[in-house]
mmCIF file of C-alpha atoms in Angstrom:
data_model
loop_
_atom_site.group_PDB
_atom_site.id
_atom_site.type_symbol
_atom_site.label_atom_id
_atom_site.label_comp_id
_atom_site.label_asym_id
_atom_site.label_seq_id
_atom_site.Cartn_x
_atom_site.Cartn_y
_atom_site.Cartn_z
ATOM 1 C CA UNK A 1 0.000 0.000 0.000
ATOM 2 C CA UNK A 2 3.001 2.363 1.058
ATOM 3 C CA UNK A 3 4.419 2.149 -2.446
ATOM 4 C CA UNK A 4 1.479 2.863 -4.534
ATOM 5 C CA UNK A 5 0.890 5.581 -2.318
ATOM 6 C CA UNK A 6 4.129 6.904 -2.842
ATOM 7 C CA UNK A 7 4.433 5.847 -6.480
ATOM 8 C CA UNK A 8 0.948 7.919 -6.720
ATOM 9 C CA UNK A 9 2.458 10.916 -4.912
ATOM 10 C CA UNK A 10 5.953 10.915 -7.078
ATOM 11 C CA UNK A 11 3.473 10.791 -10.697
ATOM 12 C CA UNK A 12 1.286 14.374 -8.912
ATOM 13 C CA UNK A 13 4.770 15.611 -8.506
ATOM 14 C CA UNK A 14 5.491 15.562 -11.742
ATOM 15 C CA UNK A 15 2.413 16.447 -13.182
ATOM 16 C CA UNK A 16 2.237 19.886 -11.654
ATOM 17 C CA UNK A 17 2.902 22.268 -14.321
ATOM 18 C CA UNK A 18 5.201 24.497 -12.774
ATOM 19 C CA UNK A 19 5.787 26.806 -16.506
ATOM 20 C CA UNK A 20 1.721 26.979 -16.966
ATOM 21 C CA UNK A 21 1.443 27.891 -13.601
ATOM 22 C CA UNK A 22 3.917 30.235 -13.076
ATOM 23 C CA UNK A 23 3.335 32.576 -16.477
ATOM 24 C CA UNK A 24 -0.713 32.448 -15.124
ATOM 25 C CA UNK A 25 0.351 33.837 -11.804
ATOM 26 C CA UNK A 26 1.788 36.525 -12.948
ATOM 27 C CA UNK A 27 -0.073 37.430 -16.260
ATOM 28 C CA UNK A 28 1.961 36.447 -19.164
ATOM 29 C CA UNK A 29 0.733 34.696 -21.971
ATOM 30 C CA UNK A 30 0.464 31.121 -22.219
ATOM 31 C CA UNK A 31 3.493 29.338 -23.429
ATOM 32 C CA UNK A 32 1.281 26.454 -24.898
ATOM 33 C CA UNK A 33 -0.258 29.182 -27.726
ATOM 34 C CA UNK A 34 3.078 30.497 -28.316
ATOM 35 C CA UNK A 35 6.531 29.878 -29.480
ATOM 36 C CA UNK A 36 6.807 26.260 -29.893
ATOM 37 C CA UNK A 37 3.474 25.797 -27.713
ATOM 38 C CA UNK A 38 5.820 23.611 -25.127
ATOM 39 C CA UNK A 39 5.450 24.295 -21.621
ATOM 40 C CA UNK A 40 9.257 24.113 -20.722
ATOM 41 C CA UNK A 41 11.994 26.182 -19.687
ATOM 42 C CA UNK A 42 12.880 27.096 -23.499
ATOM 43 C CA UNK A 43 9.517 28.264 -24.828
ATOM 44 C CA UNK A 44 8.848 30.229 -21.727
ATOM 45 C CA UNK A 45 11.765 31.706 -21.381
ATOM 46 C CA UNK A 46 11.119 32.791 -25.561
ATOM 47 C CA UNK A 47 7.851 33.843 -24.638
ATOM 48 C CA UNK A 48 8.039 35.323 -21.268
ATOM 49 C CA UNK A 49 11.320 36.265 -20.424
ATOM 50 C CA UNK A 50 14.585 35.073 -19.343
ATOM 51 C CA UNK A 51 13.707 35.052 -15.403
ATOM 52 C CA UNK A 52 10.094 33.170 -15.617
ATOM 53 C CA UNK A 53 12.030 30.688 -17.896
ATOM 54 C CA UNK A 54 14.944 30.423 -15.336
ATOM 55 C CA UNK A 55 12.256 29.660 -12.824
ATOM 56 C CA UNK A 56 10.328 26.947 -14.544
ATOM 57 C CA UNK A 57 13.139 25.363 -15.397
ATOM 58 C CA UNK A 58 14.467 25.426 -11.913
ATOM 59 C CA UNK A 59 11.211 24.065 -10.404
ATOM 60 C CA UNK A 60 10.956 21.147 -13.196
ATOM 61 C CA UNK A 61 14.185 19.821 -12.303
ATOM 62 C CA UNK A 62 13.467 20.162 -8.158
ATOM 63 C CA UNK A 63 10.236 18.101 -9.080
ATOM 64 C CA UNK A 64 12.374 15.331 -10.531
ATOM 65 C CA UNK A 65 14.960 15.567 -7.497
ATOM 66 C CA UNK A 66 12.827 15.102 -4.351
ATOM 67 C CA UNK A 67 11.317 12.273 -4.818
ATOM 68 C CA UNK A 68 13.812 10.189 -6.632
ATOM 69 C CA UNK A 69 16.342 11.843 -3.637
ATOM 70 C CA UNK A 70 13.924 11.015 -0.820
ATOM 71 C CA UNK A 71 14.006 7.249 -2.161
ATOM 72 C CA UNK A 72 16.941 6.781 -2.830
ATOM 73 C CA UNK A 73 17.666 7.997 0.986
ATOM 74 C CA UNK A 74 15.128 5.488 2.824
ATOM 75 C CA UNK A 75 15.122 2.375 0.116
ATOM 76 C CA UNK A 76 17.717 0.397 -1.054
ATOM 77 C CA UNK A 77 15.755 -1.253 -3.509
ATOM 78 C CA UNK A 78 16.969 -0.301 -7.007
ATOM 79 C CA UNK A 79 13.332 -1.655 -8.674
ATOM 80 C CA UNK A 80 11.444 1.429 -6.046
ATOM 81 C CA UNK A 81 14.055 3.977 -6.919
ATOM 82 C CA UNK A 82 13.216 3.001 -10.535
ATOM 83 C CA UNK A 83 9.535 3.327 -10.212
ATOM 84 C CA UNK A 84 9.610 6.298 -8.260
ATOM 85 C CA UNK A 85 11.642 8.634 -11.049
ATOM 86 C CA UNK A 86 9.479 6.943 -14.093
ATOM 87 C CA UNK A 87 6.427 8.141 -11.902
ATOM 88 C CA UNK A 88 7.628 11.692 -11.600
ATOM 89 C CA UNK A 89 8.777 11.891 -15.458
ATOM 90 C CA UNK A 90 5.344 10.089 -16.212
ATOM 91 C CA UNK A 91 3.575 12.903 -14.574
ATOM 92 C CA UNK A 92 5.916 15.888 -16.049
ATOM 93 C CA UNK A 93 4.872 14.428 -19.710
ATOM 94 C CA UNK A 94 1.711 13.264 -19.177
ATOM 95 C CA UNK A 95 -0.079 15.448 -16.448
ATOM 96 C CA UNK A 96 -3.053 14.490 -14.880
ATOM 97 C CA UNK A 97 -3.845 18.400 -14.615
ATOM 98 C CA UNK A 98 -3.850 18.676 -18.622
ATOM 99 C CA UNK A 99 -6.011 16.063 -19.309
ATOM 100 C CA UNK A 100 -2.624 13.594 -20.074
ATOM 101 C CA UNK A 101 -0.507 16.486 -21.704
ATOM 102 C CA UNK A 102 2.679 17.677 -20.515
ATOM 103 C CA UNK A 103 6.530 18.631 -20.957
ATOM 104 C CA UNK A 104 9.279 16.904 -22.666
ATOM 105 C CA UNK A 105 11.127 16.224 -19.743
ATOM 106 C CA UNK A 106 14.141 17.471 -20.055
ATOM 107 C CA UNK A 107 14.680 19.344 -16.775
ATOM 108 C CA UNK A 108 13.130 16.782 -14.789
ATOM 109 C CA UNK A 109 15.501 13.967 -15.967
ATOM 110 C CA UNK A 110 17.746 16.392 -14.927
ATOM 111 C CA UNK A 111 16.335 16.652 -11.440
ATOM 112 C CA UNK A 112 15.621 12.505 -11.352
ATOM 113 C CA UNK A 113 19.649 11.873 -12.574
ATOM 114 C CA UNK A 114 21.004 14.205 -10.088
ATOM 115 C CA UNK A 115 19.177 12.690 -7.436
ATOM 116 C CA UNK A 116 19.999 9.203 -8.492
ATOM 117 C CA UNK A 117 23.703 9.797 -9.380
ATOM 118 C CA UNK A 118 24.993 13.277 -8.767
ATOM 119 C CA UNK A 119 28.406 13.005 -10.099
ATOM 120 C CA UNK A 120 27.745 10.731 -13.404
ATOM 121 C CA UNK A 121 24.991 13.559 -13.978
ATOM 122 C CA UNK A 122 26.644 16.427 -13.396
ATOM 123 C CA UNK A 123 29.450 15.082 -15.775
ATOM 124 C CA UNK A 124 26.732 14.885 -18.281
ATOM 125 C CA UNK A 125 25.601 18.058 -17.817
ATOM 126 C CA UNK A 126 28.966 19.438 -18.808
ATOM 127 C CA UNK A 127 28.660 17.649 -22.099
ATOM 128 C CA UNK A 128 25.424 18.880 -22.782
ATOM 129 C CA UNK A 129 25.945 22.264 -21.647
ATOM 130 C CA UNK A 130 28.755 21.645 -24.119
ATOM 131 C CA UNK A 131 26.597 21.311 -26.956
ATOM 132 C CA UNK A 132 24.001 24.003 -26.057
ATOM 133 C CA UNK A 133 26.881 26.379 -25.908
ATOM 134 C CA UNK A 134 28.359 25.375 -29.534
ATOM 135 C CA UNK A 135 25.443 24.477 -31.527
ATOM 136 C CA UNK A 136 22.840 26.210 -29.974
ATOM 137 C CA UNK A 137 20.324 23.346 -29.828
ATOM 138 C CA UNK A 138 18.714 22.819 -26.378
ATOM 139 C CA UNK A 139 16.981 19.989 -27.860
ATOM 140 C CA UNK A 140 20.298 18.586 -29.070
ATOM 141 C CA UNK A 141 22.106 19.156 -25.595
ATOM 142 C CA UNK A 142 19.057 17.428 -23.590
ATOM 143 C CA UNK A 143 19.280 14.674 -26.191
ATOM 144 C CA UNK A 144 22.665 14.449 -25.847
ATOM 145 C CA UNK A 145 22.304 13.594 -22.045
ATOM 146 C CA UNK A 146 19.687 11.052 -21.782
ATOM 147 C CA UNK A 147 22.009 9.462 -24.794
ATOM 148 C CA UNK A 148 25.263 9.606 -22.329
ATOM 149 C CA UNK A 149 23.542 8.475 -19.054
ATOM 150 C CA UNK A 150 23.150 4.499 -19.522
ATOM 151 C CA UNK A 151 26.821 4.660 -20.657
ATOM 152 C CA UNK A 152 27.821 7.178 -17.414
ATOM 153 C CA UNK A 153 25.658 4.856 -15.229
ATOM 154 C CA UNK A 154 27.427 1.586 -16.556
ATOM 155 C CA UNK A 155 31.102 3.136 -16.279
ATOM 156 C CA UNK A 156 30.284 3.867 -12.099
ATOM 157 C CA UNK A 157 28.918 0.662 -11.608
ATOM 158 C CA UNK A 158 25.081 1.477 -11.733
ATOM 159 C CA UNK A 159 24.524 -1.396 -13.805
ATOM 160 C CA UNK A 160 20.846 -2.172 -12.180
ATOM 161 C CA UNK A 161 19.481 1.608 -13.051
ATOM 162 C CA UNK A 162 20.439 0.251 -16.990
ATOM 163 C CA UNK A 163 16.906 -0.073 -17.702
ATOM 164 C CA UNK A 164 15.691 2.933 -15.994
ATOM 165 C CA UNK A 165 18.152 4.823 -18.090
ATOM 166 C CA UNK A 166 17.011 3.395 -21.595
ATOM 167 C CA UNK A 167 13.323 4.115 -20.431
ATOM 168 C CA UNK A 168 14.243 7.328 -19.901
ATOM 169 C CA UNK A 169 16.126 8.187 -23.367
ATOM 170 C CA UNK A 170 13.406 6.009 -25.279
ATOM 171 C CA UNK A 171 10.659 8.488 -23.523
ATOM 172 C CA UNK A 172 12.648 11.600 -23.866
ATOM 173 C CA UNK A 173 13.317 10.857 -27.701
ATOM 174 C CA UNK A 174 9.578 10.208 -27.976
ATOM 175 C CA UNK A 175 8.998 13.187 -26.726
ATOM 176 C CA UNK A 176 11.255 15.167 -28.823
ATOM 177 C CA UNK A 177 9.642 13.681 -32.120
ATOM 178 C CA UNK A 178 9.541 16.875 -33.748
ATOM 179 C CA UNK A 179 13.174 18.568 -32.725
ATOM 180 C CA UNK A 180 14.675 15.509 -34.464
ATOM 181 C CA UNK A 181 12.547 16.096 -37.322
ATOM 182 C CA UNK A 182 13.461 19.469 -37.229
ATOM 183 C CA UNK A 183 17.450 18.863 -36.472
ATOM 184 C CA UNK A 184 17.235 16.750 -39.651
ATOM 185 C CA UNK A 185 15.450 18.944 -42.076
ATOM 186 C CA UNK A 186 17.881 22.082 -40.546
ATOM 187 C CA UNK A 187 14.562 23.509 -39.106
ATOM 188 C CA UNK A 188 15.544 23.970 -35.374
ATOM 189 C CA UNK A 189 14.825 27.330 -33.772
ATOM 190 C CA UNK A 190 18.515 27.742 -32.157
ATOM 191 C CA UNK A 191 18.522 29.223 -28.388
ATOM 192 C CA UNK A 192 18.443 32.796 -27.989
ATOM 193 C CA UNK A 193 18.938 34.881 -24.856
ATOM 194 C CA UNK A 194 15.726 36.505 -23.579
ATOM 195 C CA UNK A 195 15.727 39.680 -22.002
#
């Protein structure tokens, strides 16, 4: 009972959409009518500024932390810690408070990876940061990562989060149908400083 409670906790986690919510509160227009019409840190930051944009993508990767750090702190069961950050990036993309739409996930993997495995993460994060900074593509960069991650996990011994990793990049990629598409055709809208 405890962990479908918990599981069912994690997935409202996620689904609270922390871009939507913050750009309401304080009167800006909504990011899902706009720019790409995605409710993450990129297309609010194009549509409502730098700071709102700073937030949301903030408070989407804190969402994927807490509860993937919270397990990880009182279970030592690698199949729970796996549930737990699926639920949370289950609710980020498909949000119970959008009748099943969401994000992409990108800052919540983040959050999820950093409290899984801090150091393999944040070595991931270079790399992607890496390829925001010369190619411009935040799409490409968060691609990039979920990519890296089973292979970061493997090389530091975290062979039995292998599968949560894959589900993770297969999801993300899913998600990110139409950047590829984009990326391929030389379409992407590269990342441009708000004020």
């Amino acid at each position: 009972m405890f962990t479908i409670l918990w599981l069912g906790m994690s997935y409202v986690v996620g689904a609270i959409p922390f871009g939507l919510l913050l750009t309401k509160m304080r009167g800006l227009p909504d990011p899902r009518k706009h720019g790409s019409r995605n409710m993450g840190a990129t297309n609010v930051a194009r549509v409502c500024g730098t700071g709102c944009g700073v937030a949301t993508l903030l408070l989407d990767m804190l969402k994927g932390f807490f509860p993937v750090a919270v397990a990880v702190s009182f279970s030592n069961s690698w199949f729970f810690i796996t549930l737990t950050a699926l639920a949370v990036l289950l609710g980020h993309m498909y949000s119970v408070f959008l009748s099943g739409k969401g994000g992409k996930g990108a800052a919540t993997t983040v959050g999820l990876y950093l409290g899984l495995a801090f150091w393999p993460t944040f070595l991931g994060l270079l790399v992607c940061l890496t390829v925001i900074k010369l190619g411009g593509f935040v799409s490409l960069g968060s691609l990039t990562l979920v990519t890296l991650m089973p292979i970061l996990l493997l090389l530091t011994g975290m062979y039995n989060f292998l599968p949560l990793s894959l589900l993770v990049m297969i999801l993300v990629y899913a998600r990110h149908k139409d950047n590829i598409q984009r990326l391929a055709k030389g379409e992407e809208q590269p990342w441009r400083c708000c004020a």
